[in-house]
XYZ file of C-alpha atoms in Angstrom:
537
model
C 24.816 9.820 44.374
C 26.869 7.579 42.406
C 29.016 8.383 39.802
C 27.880 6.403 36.161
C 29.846 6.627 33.205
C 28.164 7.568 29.309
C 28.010 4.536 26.881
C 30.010 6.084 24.761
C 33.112 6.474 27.721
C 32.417 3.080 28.756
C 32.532 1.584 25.280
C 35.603 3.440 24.709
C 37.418 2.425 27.602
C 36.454 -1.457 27.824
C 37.145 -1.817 24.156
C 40.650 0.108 24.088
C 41.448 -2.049 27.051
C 39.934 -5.305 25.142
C 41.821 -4.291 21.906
C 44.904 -3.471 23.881
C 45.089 -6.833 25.467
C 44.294 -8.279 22.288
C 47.306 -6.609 20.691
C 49.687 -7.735 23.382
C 48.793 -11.474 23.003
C 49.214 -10.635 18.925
C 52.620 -8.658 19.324
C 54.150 -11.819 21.546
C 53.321 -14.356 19.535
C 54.193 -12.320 16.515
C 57.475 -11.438 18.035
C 58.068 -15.065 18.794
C 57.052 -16.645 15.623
C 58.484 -14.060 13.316
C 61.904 -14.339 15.513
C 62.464 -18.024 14.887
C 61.570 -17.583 11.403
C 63.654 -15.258 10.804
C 66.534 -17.502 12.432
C 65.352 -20.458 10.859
C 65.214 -18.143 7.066
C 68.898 -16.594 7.902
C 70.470 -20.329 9.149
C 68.899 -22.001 5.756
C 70.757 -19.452 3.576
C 73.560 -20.001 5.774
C 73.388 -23.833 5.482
C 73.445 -22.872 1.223
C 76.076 -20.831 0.928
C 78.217 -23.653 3.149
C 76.915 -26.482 0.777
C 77.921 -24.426 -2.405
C 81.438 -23.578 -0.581
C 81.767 -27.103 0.102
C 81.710 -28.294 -3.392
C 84.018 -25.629 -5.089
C 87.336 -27.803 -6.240
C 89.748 -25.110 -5.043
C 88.428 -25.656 -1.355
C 89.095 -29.452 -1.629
C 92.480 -29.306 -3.384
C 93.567 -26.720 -0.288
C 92.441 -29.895 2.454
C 93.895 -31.968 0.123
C 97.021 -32.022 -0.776
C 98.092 -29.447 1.676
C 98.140 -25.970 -0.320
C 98.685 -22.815 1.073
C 95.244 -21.562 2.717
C 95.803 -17.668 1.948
C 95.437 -19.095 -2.404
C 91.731 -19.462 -1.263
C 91.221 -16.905 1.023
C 90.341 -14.089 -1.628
C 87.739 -16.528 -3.217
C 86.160 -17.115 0.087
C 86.163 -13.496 1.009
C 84.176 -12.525 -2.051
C 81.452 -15.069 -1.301
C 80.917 -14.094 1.737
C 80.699 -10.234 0.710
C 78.541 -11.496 -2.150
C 75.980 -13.968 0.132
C 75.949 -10.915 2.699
C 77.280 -13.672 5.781
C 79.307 -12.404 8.390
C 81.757 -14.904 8.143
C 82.957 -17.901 6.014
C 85.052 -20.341 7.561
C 86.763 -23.588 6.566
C 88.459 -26.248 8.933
C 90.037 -29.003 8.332
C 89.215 -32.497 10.545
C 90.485 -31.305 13.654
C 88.869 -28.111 13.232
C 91.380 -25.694 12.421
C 90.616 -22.613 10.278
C 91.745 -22.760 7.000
C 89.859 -19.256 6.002
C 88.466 -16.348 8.310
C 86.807 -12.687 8.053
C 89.937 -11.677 10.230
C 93.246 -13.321 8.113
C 95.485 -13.120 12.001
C 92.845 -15.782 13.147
C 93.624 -18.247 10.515
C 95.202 -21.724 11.655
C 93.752 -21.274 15.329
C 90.680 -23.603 15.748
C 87.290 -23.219 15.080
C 85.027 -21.559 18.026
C 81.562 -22.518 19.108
C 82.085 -26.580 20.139
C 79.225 -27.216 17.106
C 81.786 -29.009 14.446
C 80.324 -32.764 15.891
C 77.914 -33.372 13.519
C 79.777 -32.289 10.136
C 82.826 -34.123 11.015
C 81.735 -37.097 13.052
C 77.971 -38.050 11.213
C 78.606 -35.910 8.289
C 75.547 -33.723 8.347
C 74.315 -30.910 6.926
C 72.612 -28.777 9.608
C 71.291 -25.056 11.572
C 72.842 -23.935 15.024
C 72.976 -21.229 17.120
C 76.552 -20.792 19.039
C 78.589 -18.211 20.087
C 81.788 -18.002 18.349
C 84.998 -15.228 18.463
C 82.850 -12.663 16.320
C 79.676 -13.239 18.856
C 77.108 -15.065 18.592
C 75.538 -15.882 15.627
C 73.521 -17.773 13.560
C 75.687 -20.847 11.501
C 74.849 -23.125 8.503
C 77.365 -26.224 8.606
C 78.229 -28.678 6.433
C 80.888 -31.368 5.796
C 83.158 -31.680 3.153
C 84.296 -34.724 1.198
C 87.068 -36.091 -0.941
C 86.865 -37.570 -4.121
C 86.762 -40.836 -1.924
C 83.732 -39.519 0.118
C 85.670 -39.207 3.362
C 85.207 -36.023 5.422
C 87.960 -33.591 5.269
C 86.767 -30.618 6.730
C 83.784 -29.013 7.188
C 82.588 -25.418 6.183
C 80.727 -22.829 8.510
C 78.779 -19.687 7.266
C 77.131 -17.410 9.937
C 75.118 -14.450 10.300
C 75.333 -12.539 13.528
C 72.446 -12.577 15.737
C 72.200 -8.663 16.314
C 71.938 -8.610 12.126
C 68.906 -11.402 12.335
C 67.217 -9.131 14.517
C 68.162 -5.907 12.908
C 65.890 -7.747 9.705
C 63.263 -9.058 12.391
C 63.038 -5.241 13.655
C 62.306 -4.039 10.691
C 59.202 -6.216 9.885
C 58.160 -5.859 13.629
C 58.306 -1.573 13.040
C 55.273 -2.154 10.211
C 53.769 -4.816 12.261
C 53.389 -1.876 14.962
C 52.264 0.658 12.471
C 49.450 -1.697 11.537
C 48.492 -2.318 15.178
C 48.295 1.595 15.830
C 45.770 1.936 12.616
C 43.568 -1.030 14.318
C 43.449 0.368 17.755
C 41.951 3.585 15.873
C 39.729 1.740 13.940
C 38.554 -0.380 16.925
C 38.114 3.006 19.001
C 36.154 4.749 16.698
C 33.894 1.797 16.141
C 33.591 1.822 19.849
C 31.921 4.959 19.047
C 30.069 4.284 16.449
C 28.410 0.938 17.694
C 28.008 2.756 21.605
C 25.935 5.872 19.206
C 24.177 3.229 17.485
C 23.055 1.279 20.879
C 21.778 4.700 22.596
C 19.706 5.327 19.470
C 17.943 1.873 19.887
C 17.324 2.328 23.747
C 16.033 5.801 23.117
C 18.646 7.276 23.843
C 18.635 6.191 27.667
C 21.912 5.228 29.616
C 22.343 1.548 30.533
C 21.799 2.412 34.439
C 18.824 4.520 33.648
C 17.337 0.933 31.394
C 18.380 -0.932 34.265
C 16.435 1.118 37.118
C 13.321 1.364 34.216
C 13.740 -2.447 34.367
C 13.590 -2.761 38.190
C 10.878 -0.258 37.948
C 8.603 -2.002 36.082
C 8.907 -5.125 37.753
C 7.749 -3.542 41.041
C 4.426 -1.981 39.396
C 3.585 -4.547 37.846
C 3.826 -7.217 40.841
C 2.075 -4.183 42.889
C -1.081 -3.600 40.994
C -4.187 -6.009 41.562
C -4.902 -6.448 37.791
C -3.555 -9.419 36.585
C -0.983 -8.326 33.203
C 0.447 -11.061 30.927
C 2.209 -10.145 27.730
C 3.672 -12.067 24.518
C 5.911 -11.469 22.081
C 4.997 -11.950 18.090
C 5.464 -15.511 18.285
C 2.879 -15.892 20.758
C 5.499 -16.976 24.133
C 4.755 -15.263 27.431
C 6.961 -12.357 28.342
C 5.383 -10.746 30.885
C 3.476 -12.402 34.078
C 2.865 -10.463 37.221
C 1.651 -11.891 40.869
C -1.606 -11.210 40.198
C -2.182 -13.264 37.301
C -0.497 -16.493 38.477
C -2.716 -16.022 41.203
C -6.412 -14.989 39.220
C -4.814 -17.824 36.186
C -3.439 -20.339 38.811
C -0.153 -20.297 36.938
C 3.190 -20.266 37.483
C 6.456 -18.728 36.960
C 7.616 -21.679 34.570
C 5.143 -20.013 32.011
C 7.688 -17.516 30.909
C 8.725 -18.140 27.882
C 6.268 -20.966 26.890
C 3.801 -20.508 24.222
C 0.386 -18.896 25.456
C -1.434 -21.874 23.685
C 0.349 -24.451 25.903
C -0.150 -22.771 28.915
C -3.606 -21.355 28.559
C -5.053 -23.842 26.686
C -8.670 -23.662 24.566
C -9.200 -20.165 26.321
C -9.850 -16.865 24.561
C -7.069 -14.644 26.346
C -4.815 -17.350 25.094
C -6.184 -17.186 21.545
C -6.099 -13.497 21.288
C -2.825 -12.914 22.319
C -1.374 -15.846 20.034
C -2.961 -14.054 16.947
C -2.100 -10.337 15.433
C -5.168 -10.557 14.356
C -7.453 -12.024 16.790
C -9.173 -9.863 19.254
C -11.442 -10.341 22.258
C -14.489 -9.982 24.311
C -13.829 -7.356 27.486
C -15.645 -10.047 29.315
C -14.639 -14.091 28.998
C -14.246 -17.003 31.110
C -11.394 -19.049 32.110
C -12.510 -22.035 34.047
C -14.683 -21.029 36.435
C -13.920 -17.327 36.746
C -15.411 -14.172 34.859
C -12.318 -11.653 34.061
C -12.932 -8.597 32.438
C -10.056 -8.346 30.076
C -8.526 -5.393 27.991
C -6.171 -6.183 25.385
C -3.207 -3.682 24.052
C -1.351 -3.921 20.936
C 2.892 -3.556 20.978
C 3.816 -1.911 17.902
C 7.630 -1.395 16.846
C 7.790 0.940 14.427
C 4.979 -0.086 12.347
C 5.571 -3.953 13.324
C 3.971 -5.850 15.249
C 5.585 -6.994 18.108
C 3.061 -8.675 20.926
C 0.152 -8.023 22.683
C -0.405 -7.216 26.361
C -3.739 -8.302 28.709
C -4.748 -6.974 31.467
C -7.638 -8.443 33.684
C -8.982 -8.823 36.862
C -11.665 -10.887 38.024
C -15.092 -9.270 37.756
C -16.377 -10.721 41.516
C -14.088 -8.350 42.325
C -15.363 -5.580 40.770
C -18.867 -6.661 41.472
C -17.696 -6.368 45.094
C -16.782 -2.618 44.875
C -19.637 -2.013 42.818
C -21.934 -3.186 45.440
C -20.037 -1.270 48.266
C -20.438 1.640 46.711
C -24.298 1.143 45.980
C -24.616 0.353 49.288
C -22.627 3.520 50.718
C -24.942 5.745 48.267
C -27.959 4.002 49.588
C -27.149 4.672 53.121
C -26.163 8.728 52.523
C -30.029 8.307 50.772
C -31.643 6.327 54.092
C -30.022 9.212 55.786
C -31.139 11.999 54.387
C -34.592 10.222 54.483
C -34.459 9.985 57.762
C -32.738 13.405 58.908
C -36.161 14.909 56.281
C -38.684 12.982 57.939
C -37.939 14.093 61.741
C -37.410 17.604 60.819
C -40.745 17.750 59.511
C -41.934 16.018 62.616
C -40.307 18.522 64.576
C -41.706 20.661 62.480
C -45.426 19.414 62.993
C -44.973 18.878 66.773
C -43.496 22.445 66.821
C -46.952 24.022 64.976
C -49.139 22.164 67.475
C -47.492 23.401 70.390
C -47.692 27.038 68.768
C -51.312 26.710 68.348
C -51.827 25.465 72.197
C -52.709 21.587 70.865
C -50.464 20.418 73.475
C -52.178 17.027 74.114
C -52.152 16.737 70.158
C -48.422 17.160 69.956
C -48.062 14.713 73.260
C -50.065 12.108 71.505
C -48.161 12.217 68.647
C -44.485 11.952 70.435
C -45.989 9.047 72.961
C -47.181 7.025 68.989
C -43.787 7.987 67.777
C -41.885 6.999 70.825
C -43.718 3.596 71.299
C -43.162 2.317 68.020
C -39.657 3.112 68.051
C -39.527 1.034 71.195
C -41.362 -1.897 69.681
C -38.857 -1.526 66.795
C -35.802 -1.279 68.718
C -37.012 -4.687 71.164
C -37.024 -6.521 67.563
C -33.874 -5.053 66.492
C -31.638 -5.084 69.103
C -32.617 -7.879 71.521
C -34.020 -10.369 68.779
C -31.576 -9.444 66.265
C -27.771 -10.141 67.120
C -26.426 -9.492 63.371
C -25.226 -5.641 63.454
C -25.286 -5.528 59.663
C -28.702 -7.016 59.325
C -29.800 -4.185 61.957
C -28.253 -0.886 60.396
C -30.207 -2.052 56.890
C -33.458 -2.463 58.566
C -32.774 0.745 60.358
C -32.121 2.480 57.037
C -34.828 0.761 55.355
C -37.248 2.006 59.007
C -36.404 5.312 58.261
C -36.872 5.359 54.333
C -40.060 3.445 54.826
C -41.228 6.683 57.167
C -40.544 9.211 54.315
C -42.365 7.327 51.652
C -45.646 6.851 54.156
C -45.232 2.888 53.628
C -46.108 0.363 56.517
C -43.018 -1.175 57.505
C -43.249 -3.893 59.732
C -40.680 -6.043 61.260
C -42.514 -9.218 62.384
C -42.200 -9.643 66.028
C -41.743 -13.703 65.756
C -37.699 -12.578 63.847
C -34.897 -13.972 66.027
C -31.615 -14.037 64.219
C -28.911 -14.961 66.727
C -25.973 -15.714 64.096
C -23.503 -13.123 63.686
C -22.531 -13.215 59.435
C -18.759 -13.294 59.632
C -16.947 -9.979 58.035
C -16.661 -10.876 54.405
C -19.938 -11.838 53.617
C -21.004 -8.269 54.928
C -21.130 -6.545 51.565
C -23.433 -9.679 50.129
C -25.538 -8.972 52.443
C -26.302 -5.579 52.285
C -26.600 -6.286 48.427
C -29.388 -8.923 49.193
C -31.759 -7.220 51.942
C -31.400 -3.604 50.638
C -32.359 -4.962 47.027
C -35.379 -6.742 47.962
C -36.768 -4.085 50.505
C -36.015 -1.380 48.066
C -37.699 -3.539 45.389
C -40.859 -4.121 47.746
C -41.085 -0.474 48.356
C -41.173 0.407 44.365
C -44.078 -2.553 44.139
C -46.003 -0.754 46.532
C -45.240 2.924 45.955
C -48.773 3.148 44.211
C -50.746 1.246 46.558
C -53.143 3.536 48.754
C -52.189 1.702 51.789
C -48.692 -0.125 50.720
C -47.516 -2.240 53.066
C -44.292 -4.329 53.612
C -43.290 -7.038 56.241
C -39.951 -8.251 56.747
C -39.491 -11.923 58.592
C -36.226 -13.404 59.409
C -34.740 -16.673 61.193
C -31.848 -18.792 61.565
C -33.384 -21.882 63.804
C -32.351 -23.732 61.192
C -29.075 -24.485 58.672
C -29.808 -21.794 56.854
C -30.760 -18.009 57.597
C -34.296 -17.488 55.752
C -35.398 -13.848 54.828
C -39.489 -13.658 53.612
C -40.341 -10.164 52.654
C -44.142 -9.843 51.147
C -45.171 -6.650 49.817
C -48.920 -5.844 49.221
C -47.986 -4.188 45.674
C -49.488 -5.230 41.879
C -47.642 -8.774 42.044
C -45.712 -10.154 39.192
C -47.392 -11.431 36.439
C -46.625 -14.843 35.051
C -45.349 -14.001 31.950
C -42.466 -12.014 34.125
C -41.539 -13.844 36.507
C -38.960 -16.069 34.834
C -37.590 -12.785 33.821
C -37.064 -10.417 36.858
C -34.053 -11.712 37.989
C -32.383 -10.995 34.583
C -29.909 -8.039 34.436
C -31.862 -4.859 32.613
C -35.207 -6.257 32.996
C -37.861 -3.325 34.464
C -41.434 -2.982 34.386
C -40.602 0.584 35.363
C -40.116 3.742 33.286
C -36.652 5.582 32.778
C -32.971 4.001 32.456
C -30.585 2.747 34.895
C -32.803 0.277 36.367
C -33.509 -3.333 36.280
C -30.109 -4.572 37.675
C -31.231 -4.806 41.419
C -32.618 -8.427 41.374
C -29.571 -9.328 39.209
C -26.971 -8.201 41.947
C -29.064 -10.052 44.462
C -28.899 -13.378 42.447
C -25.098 -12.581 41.913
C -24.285 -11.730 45.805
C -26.747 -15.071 46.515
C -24.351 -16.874 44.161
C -21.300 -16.455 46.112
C -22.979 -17.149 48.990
C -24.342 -20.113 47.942
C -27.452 -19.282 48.299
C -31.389 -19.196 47.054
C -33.921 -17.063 46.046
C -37.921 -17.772 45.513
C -40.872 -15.546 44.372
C -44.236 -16.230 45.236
C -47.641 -14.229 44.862
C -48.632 -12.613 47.825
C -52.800 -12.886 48.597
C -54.801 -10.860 48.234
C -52.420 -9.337 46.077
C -48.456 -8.552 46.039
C -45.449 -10.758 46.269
C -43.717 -12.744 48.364
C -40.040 -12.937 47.948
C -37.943 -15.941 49.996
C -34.284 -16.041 50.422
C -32.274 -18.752 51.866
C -28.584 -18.821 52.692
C -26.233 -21.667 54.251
C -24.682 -20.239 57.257
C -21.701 -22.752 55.977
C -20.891 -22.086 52.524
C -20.228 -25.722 50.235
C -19.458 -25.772 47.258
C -22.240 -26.727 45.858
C -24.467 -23.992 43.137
C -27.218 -22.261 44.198
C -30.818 -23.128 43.500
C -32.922 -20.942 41.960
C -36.951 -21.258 42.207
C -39.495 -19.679 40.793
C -43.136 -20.781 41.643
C -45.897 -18.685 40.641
């Protein structure tokens, strides 16, 4: 496992590093630039002291008129001691020494090969040279007659080891003053590393990065669509699924919801703290059932987050499982109504009817055939046969008539995904015809089907109390019953929704004598046009 360092080591380290390189830059430049000004400080008073030498009378007089040097040597000596220079020395035009620090080096000439510009131009001027004391720092300047003609010129210098004996000094606090900021810097290292961990919760920078990565791959793994804004109302968030169930794309992030969702509720309520939402809405075409979360910061809002998915979906599932439950009912049905066949057959045979309990298996046994040369040489469809199979069997245990009329010839097989909207449609209706006729003393149902045609036409007619007319426009309406108790009314509803996506139809007729008569048509190719829905009483 790798290795990761704490925020607070890593802070510490990349800042003493950054504050450390940062100091280096600051000390050579500091070095530099303090170095030449102290040079260019020491050569200026240098360049003084020679100009106020130069001018003294007794200095002029000695070039003059030829005086003994040594009368002038003593003055010299005690400028120089006062102005703190290493040496004073004056030269005549060819450069000989008139005065010197050291009296044996008097009358040899001057040292350094930096005389030119004093005695040739006549200026005043800095230079660096290295001279019989060492090298130094010198301040020259010429020296003039009462005719202004150069006689000589005068050189003051400092020695270079005493300019940087000055320059040390300043550099020794400089250092003490980058010590105190490198322990400033590392303790706000600290500080600001302690105050980062307490806004991310105290987690690691590795452990927010794999949280990160994390979240990314459950979000683009779940089938609910999630998009999330910030309090400005811009997209944040947007998983797979909802560019796909939105037709959107990645681009969105960062946009304003408004802009990219336009005149749509999910984009309203998400805009808006305020604004909430219906769990159900539409965006174009589709019905999403959306749930809406609120991103609070410590009191402050900070976003919202929708998730959704689209409800055909859901209806889907829904179905699936009604149908599943609906089969583990037909079952049951059918596993209680041979047992108490067995059970009948069994008594008969006890009490020596033997040609009673014959009778009875030959009945049984010949309308099973007659069902089963309908079923399974008529109709090709295997979904269409395990419902009427079901629906044979259920039929049995409620004593209803169930015919299958022997004219049905299906011989298009319903491709795989329309095999859920099916069973939705046919077990609806059938189970709907066998409540209509569940008080009827003979009830009856028949069950027609073709697909000569386009389409694949279903006519199931029930001889049960009918629909009246002032119900008919409602029956297909979600909730709507004419029965007692709860939890009922919805099974015409899923049939118009499963007839929906398959484009198809549904109509309901009266029945006569007395009953209904319910039609359905659907394409065997889908278009995209709606479905038509008739009612004719």
């Amino acid at each position: 496992m790798n290795q990761h360092w704490s925020l607070e080591r890593k802070f510490m380290i990349l800042i003493c590093i950054l504050i450390a390189i940062i100091m280096f830059m600051v000390t050579a430049v500091y070095i530099y630039i303090e170095r030449e000004q102290a040079h260019e400080l020491i050569g200026h008073q240098a360049l003084t002291t020679a100009v106020v030498v130069s001018e003294i009378p007794e200095v002029k007089q000695v070039l003059t008129i030829g005086s003994n040097p040594e009368e002038i040597q003593p003055l010299i000596e005690n400028i120089r001691v006062q102005s703190g220079a290493e040496f004073i020395v004056i030269g005549d035009v060819e450069g000989i020494r008139y005065t010197h620090p050291e009296p044996d080096k008097v009358g040899q000439a001057m040292v350094g090969g930096d005389n030119e510009g004093a005695l040739v131009y006549g200026d005043s001027y800095i230079s660096l040279a290295e001279g019989s004391l060492g090298a130094s720092v010198r301040g020259k300047t010429p020296i003039y007659d009462e005719y202004e003609q150069i006689i000589g010129v005068v050189s003051v210098g400092f020695m270079i080891s005493y300019v940087d004996s000055i320059f040390r000094q300043g550099l020794m606090g400089f250092v003490l003053w980058l010590v105190l900021i490198f322990m400033v810097g590392l303790v706000g290292s600290i500080l600001l590393a302690k105050s980062i961990r307490r806004d991310t919760f105290g987690l690691e920078p590795y452990q927010i990065a794999r949280i990160y990565k994390e979240k990314g791959a459950i979000l683009e793994s779940i089938k609910e669509g999630v998009i999330a804004t910030d309090q400005k109302g811009c997209i944040t968030v947007l998983n797979q699924s909802a560019k796909e169930i939105l037709a959107i794309s990645s681009e969105a992030v960062g946009q304003p919801i408004k802009e990219v969702m336009s005149e749509s509720e999910i984009a309203h309520v998400l805009a808006s703290e305020k604004a909430t939402g219906q769990y159900e809405t539409f965006y174009g075409e589709k019905q999403l059932l959306v749930r809406y979360q609120t991103i609070d910061d410590d009191g402050i809002y900070a976003g919202k987050v929708a998730s959704f998915q689209d409800r055909l979906g859901i209806q889907e599932i829904i179905n699936t499982l009604s149908e599943v439950q609906q089969y583990s009912q037909d079952l049951r049905a059918q596993t209680h109504e041979y047992t108490n066949k067995l059970y009948a057959i069994s008594g008969w045979l006890q009490l020596g009817h033997t040609k009673k309990a014959l009778s009875f298996i030959h009945q049984e046994i010949g309308q099973q055939k007659e069902y089963e040369q309908v079923l399974f040489e008529q109709i090709q469809d295997p979904t269409i046969q395990a419902i009427l199979i079901g629906k044979l069997s259920k039929a049995s245990e409620k004593k209803i008539t169930f015919l299958l009329n022997e004219e049905s010839m299906l011989n298009y097989t319903w491709p795989v995904e329309t095999t859920a909207a099916m069973v939705t449609i046919i077990g609806n209706v059938l189970d709907n015809a066998f409540d209509a006729v569940s008080e009827v003393v003979e009830p009856k149902v028949e069950i027609f089907l073709t697909d000569i045609g386009h389409d694949l036409i279903i006519e199931v007619a029930d001889n049960g109390a009918g629909i009246t007319l002032e119900n008919i426009d409602k029956v297909l309406e979600q909730g709507f019953t004419t029965k007692e108790g709860s939890h009922r009314g919805f099974g015409l509803a899923l049939v118009q929704a499963a007839l929906k996506d398959l484009k198809g139809s549904i109509e309901i007729t009266k029945n006569e004598p007395k009953g209904t008569i319910v039609n359905l048509y659907i394409p065997k190719v889908r278009g995209d046009s709606n479905e038509c829905l008739d009612f004719r009483g």
